[in-house]
XYZ file of C-alpha atoms in Angstrom:
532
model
C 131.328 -28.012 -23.575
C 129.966 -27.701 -20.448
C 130.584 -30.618 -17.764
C 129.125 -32.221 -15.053
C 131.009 -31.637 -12.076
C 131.848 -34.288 -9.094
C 130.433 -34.524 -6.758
C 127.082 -33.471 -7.624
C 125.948 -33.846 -4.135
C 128.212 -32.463 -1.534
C 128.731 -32.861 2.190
C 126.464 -36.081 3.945
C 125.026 -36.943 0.660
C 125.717 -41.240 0.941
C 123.584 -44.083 -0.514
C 122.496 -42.904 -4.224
C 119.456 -43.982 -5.559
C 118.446 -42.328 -8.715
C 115.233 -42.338 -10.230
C 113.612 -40.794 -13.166
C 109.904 -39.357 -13.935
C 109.694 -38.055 -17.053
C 111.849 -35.658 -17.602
C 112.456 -34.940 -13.609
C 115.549 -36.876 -11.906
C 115.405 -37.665 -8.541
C 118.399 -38.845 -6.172
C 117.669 -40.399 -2.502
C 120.324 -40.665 0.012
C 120.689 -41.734 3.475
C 120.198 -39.287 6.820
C 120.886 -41.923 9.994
C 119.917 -40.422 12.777
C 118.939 -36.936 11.744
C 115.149 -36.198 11.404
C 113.377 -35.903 9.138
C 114.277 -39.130 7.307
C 115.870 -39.211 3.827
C 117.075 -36.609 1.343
C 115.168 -36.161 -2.111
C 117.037 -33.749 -4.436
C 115.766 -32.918 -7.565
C 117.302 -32.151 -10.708
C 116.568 -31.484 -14.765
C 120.083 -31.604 -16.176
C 121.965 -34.458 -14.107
C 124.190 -31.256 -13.458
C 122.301 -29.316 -10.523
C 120.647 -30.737 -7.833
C 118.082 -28.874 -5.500
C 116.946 -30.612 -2.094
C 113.234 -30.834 -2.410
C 111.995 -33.079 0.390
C 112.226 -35.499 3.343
C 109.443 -37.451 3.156
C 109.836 -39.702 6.520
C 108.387 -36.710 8.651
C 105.986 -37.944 11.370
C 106.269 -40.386 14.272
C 104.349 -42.592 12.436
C 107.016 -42.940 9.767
C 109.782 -43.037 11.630
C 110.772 -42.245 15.421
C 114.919 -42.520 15.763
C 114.954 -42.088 19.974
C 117.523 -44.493 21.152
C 119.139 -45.468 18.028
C 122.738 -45.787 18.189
C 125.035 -42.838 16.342
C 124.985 -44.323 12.465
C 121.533 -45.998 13.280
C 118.611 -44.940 11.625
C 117.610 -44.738 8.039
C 120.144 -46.480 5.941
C 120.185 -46.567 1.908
C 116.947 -45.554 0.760
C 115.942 -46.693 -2.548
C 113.590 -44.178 -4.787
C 111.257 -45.822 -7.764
C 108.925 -44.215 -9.813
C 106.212 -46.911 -11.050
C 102.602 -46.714 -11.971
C 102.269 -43.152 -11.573
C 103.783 -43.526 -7.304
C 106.592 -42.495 -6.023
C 107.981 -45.692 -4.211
C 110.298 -45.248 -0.883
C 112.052 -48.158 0.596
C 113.913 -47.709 3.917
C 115.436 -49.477 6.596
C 115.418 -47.740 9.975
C 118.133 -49.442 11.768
C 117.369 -49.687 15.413
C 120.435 -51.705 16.499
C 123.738 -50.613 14.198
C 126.372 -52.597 16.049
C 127.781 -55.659 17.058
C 126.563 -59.161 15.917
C 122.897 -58.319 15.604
C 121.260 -56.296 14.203
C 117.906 -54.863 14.281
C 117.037 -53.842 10.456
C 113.223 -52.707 10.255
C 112.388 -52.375 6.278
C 109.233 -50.300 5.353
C 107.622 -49.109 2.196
C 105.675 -45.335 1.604
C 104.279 -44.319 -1.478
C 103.160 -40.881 -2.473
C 101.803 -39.746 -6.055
C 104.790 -36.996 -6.164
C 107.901 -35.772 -4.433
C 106.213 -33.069 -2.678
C 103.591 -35.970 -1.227
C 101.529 -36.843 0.602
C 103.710 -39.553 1.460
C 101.691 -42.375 2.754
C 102.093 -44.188 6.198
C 104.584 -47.262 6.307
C 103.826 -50.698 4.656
C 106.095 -52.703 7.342
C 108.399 -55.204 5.158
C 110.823 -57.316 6.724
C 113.878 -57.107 9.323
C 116.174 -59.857 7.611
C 118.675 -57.394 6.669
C 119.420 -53.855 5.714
C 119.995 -52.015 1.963
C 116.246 -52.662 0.769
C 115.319 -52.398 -2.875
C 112.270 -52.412 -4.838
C 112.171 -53.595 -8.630
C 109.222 -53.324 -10.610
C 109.183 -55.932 -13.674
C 107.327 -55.225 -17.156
C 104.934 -57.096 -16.063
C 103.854 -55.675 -12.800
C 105.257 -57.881 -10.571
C 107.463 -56.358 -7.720
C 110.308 -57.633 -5.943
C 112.319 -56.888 -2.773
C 115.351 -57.148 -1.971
C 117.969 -56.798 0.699
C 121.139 -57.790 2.493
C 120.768 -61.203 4.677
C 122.429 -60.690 7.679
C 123.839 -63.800 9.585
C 124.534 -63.506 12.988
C 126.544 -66.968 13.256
C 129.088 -65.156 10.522
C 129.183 -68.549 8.975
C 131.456 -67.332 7.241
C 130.310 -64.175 6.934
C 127.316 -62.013 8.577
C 126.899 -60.938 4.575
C 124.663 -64.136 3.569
C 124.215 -62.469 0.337
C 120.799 -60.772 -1.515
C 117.643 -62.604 -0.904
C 114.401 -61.367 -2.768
C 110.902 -62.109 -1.923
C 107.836 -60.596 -3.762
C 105.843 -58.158 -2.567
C 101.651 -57.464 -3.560
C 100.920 -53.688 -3.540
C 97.091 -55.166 -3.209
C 97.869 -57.031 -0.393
C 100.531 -54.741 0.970
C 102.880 -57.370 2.313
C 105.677 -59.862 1.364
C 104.219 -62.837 -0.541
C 106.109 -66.349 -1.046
C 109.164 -67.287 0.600
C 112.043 -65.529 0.241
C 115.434 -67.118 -1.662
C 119.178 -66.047 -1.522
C 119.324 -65.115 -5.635
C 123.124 -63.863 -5.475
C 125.992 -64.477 -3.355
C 128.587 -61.517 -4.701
C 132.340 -61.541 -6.169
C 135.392 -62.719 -3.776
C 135.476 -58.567 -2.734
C 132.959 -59.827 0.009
C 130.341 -57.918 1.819
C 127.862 -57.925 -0.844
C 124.979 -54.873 0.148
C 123.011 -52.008 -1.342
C 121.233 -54.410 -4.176
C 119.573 -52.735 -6.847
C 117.823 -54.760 -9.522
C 117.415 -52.879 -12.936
C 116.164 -54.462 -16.424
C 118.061 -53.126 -19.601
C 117.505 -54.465 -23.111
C 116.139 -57.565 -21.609
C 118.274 -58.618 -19.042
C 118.275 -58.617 -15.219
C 121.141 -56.479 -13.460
C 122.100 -57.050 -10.133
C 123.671 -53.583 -8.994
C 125.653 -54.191 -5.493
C 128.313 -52.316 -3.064
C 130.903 -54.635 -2.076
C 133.956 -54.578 -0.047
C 132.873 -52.671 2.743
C 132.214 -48.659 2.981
C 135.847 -47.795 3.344
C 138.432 -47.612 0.756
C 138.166 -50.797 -0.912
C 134.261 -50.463 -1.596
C 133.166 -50.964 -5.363
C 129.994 -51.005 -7.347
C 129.801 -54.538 -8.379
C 127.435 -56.211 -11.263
C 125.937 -59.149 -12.499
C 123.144 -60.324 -14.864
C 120.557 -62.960 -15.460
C 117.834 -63.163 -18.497
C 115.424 -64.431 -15.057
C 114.618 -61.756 -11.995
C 115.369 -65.058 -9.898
C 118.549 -65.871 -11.225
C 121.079 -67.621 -11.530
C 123.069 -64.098 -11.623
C 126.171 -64.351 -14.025
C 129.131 -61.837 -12.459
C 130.390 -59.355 -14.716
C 133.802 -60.016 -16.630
C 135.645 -57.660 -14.375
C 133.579 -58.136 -11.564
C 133.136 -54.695 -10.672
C 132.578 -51.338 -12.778
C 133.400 -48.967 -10.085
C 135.994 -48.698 -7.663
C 138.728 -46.070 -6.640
C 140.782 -48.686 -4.503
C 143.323 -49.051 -7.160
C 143.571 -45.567 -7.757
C 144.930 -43.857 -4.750
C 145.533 -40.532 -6.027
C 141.846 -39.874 -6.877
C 140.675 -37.203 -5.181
C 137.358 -39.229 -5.268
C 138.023 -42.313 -3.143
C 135.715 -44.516 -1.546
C 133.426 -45.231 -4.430
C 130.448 -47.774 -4.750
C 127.141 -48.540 -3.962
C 125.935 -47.199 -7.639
C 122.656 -47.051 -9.180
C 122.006 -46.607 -12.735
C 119.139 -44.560 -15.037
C 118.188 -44.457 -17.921
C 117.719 -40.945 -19.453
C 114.476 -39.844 -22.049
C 116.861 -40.525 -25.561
C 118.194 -44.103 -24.589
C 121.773 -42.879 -22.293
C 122.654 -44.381 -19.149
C 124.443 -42.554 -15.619
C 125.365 -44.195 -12.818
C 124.576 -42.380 -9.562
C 127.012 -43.471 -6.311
C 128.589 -42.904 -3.201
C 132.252 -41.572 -2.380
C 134.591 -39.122 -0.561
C 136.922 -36.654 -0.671
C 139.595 -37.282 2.072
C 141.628 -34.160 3.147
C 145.309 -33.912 0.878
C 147.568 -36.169 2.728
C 145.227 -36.634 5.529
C 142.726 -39.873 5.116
C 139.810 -38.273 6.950
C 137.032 -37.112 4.649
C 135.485 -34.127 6.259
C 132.102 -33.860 3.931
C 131.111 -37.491 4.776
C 130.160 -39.510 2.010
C 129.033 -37.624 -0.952
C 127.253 -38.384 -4.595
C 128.743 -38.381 -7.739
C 127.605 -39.612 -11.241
C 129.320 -41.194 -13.649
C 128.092 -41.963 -17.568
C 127.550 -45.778 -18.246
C 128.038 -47.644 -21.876
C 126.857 -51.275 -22.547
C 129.445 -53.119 -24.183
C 128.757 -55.214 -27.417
C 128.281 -58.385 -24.820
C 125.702 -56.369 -22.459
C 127.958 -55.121 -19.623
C 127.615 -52.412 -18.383
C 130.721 -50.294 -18.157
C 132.112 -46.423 -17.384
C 131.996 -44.161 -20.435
C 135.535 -42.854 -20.056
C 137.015 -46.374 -19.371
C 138.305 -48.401 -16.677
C 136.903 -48.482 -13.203
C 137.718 -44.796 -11.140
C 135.545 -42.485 -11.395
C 135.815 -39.079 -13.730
C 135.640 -36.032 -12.000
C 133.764 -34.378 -15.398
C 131.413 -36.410 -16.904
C 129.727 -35.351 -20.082
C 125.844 -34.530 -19.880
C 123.299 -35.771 -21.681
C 122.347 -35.513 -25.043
C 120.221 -32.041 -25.948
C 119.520 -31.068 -22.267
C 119.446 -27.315 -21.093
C 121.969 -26.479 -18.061
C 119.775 -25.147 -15.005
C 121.234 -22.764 -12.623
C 123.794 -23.409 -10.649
C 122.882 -22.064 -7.192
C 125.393 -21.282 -4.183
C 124.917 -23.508 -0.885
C 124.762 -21.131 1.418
C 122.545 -19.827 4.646
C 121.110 -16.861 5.711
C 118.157 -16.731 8.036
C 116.573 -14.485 10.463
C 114.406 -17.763 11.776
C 111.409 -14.988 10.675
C 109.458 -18.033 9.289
C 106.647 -20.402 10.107
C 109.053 -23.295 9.424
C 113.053 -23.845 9.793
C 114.878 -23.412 5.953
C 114.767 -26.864 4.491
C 118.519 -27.493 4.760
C 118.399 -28.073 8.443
C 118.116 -31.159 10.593
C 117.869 -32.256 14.123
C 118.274 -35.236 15.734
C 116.157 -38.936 16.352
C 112.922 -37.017 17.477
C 109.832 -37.062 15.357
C 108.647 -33.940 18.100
C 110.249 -30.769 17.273
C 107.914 -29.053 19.583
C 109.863 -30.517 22.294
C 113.274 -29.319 20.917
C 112.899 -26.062 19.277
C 110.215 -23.575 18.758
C 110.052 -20.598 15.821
C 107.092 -18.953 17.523
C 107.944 -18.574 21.297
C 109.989 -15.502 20.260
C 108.951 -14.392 16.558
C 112.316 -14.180 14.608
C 114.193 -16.256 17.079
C 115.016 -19.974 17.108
C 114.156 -21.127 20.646
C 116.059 -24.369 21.899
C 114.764 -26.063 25.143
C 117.173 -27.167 26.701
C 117.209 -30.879 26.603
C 119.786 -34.024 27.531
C 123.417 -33.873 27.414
C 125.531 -33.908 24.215
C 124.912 -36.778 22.174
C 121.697 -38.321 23.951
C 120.208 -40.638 21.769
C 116.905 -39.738 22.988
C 116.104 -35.839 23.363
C 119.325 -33.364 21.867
C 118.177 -29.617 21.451
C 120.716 -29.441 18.324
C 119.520 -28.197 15.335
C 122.155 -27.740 12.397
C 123.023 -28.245 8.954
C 125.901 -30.125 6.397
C 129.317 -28.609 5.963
C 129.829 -28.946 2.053
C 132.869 -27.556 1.627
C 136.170 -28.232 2.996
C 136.417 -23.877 3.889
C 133.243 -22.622 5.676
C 132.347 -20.207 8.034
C 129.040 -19.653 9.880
C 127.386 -17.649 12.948
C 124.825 -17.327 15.014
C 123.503 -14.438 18.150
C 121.927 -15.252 21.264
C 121.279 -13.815 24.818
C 121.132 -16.987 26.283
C 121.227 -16.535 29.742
C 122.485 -19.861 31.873
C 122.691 -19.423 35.224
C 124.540 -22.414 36.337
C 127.625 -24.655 34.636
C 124.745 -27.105 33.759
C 122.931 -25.178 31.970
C 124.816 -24.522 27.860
C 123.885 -22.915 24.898
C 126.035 -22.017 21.822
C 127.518 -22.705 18.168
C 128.195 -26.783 17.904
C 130.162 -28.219 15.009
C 129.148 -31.996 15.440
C 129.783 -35.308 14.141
C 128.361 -37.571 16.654
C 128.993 -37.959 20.173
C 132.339 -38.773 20.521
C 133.252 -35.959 17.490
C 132.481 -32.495 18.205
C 134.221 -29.335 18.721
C 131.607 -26.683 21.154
C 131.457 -23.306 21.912
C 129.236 -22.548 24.700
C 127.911 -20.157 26.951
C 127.348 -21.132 30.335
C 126.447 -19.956 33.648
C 129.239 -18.954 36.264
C 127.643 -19.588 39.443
C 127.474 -16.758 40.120
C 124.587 -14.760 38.038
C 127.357 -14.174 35.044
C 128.038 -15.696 31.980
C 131.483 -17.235 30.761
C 132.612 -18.747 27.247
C 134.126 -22.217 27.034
C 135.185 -24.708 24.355
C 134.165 -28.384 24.808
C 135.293 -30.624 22.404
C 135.565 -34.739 22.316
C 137.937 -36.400 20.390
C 136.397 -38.864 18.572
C 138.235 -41.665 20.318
C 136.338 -45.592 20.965
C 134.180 -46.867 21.872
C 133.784 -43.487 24.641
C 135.533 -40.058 24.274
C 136.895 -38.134 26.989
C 135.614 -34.164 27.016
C 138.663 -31.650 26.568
C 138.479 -27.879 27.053
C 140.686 -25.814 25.189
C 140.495 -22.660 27.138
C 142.983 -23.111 30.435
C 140.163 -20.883 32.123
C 136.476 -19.914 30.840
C 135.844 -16.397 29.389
C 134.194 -14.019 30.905
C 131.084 -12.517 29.675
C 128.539 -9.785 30.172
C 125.850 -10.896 32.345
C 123.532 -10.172 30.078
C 123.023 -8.653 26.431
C 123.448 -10.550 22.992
C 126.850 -12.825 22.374
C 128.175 -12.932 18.572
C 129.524 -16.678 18.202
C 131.378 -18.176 14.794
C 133.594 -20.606 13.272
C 135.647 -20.752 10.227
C 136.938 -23.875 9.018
C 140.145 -24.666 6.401
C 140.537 -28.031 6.300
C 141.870 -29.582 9.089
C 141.822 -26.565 11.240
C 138.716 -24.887 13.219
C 138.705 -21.536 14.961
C 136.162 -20.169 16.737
C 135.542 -16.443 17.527
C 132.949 -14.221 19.458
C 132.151 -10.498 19.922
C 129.960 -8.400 22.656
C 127.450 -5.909 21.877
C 128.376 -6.102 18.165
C 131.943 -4.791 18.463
C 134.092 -6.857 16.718
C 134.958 -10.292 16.400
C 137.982 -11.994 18.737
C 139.081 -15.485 17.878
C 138.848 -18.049 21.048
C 141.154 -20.568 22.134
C 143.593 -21.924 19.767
C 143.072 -23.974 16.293
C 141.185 -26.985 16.925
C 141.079 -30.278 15.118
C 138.494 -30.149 12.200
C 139.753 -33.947 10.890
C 138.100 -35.625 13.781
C 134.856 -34.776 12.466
C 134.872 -37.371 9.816
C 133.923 -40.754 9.278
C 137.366 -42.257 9.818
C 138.388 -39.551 12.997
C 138.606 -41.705 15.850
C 137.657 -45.278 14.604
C 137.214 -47.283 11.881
C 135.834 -45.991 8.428
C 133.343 -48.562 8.105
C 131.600 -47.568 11.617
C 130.909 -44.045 11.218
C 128.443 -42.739 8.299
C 127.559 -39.469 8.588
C 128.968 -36.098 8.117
C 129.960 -32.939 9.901
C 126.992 -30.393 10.812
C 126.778 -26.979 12.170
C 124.741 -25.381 14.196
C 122.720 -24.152 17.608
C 122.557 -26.397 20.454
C 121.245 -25.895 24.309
C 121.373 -28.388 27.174
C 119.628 -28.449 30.644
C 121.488 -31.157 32.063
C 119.674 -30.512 35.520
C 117.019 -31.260 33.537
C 115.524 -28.093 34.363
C 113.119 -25.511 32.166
C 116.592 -23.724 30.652
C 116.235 -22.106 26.908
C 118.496 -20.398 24.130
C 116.666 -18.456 21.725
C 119.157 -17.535 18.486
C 118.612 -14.453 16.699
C 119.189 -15.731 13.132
C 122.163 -18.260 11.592
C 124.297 -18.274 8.471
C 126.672 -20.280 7.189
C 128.453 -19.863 3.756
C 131.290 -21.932 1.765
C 134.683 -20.100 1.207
């Protein structure tokens, strides 16, 4: 029989929230910092996913300049209620530290594909915003409480407040309505109603490798909230040699003939190494209620199943490869790439200055928070290889354009073109360690390679594992590798700091800076990137 294979989402998938609409399933996950704002993939069979949308497109949505790295949208949750699509997000403005600046908004559209409505603003008590819709109409928010004082925790537990779609705002006061289980850092509430009781869906114990998908019920939306007998249903901490660790912050659905699936978070860390390379990624696991109500996994116990069984009478889709291959010969950039904070492309990149070429404008340094020229897209496998062609013609050392694998900015390995001073071109690798709270640049070529002074440049990567190499050719002759193996762990959540501060995922791509802040620009003659 065929399976469902984990994960379902791969590379920088984190923050599942799964939906249904007939018989359509929908998963939301986070995107941080990188514009536009949210995944939405799509699937029929629970088994195949296609990435349909990002709704939070516009400045008026959402506008990420400034925001810290691992700022920005955080843990979407995805509703579908009285015939709307219902989005709630938090765009976290300030990610670190003892405050924290949590702005929680609400956008509606009547399907995937939109129009998605400008933001109903919420609240900014915490982060990990929900919306439940009872039976009978009544809606309720929820989120994190974040305390400041840490008295004795800055996780003050889930506080819900209702919220009038008529009115479009918050009504009432707002109550704490669970606290969590001993694991602690109780986040990412989702309140679901199954045969008549009230489920309290939470991540606990931090993002890292004790996190769990926690649970408890109450026959009242407002509580009290009973815990579950075990406390949890999903956890991989005591199960080391999963090779899906990491696991929580779940959210369950209901499919058409009466089965349940729990969509949530993990990651695969490299064999022997604990750095997961793909980020946090979605899986789904099949759900049972127990003779008492509880909710528990099909196949038993807590870890997670790397096959789960699919539902009942469903037809398989197509499985499709995740791959790229574009000559930028289009009106718009291919849906699976991002860029970074800023809600004005036209600043960053164009697709009609040169027809068939991606144009960068050569922006800020590497990893402004404000204006990056970097636009890029998720590794998903743990072997990949991509390139990309461009005359890019820099005339000074200040002036870089080139093939960017790139975590954040402390994490990134960089091959770039650059000028030599003196009206030639030469090659150089710039890479940053991922060390904290600042990284120190290295260069991995003892002296820069020297190019034609003008003419197209060939530039690639291939990545196994741990290890990156780049390589380049000239005037299509063939490729040369450059500089020696590089460290591919770094780019991962847990290179260079602590797991629980970093949450995105490794991209790669085209990037161009101008740090004389002059009118430099790259224009790439197409980009592909495929898994191995």
């Amino acid at each position: 029989m065929t399976k469902i294979v984990n994960p379902i989402l791969k590379g920088f998938n984190a923050d599942p929230a799964i939906c249904r609409a007939g018989e359509d399933y929908y998963i939301a996950t986070s995107t941080f910092e990188w514009f536009p704002g949210v995944q939405i993939h799509h699937s029929r069979d629970l088994k195949n996913w296609e990435l349909v949308k990002r709704p939070l497109d516009r400045t008026s949505q959402l506008d990420m300049r400034g925001e810290q790295d691992s700022g920005g949208v955080w843990a979407p949750c995805l509703t579908y209620a009285d015939g709307l699509f219902w989005l709630i997000y938090t765009d976290m403005k300030r990610a670190e530290g003892d405050f924290k600046d949590a702005f929680n908004y609400l956008v509606t559209a009547p399907a995937i594909e939109g129009p998605w409505s400008d933001p109903v603003y919420l609240n900014a008590s915490g982060f990990d915003p929900s919306l439940f819709h009872d039976d009978d109409g009544r809606k309720y928010l929820t989120n994190q409480l974040w305390d400041y004082r840490r008295k004795p925790s800055a996780f003050a537990g889930i506080v819900m407040q209702e919220y009038s779609h008529a009115e479009q705002k918050l009504i009432g006061e707002p109550s704490v309505v669970y606290h969590g289980t001993p694991a602690g850092i109780t986040e990412g509430p989702h309140i679901q109603k199954f045969n008549d009781w009230y489920y309290m869906i939470t991540a606990e114990g931090g993002t890292g490798y004790n996190h769990t998908v926690s649970c408890a019920r109450s026959k009242s939306v407002e509580g009290p909230y009973e815990n579950h007998p075990d406390l949890h249903i999903l956890t991989s901490r005591d199960d080391p040699q999963s090779p899906l660790q990491r696991s929580g912050h779940g959210c369950i659905v209901e499919t058409p003939d009466g089965e349940y699936y729990m969509a949530h978070l993990m990651s695969r860390p490299l064999p022997g190494i604990k750095r997961s390379v793909l980020g946090r990624e979605t899986s789904i696991q099949k759900v049972v209620f127990d003779a008492e109500g509880w909710p528990r996994l099909a196949d038993g116990g807590m870890a997670p199943s790397l096959e789960v069984d699919l539902p009942k009478g469903v037809a398989v889709g197509e499985e499709k490869p995740d791959s790229t291959a574009t000559d930028f010969d289009t009106a718009e950039l291919p849906i699976e790439f991002q860029w970074l904070r800023s809600p004005e492309p036209g600043r960053l990149f164009s697709l009609s200055a040169r027809p068939g070429h991606l144009r960068l404008f050569g922006r800020q340094s590497i990893g402004s928070w404000f204006e990056q020229a970097l636009v890029a897209r998720r590794q998903t496998a743990f072997a990949c290889a991509a390139e990309t062609e461009t005359d890019a013609a820099p005339k000074t050392f200040q002036q870089l354009a080139g093939l960017i694998a790139y975590y954040n900015r402390s994490k990134f390995h960089y091959l770039a073109i650059s000028g030599d001073g003196k009206g030639g071109r030469e090659l150089s690798i710039i890479s940053c360690n991922g060390a904290w709270p600042e990284s120190n640049l290295t260069f991995a070529l003892r002296s820069p390679v020297a190019l034609p002074a003008e003419g197209a440049i060939r530039l690639g990567l291939d990545i196994d594992g741990p290890v990156l190499q780049f390589r380049y050719a000239v005037d299509g002759g063939n490729w040369v590798k450059v500089g020696p193996t590089l460290d591919a762990s770094i780019l991962s959540d847990e290179g260079g700091r602590g797991v629980n501060g970093s949450f995105t995922g490794n991209f790669i791509g085209m990037a161009a800076y101008d740090l004389a802040g002059g009118d430099f620009t790259a224009d790439f003659d197409g980009f592909s990137y495929q898994n191995l």
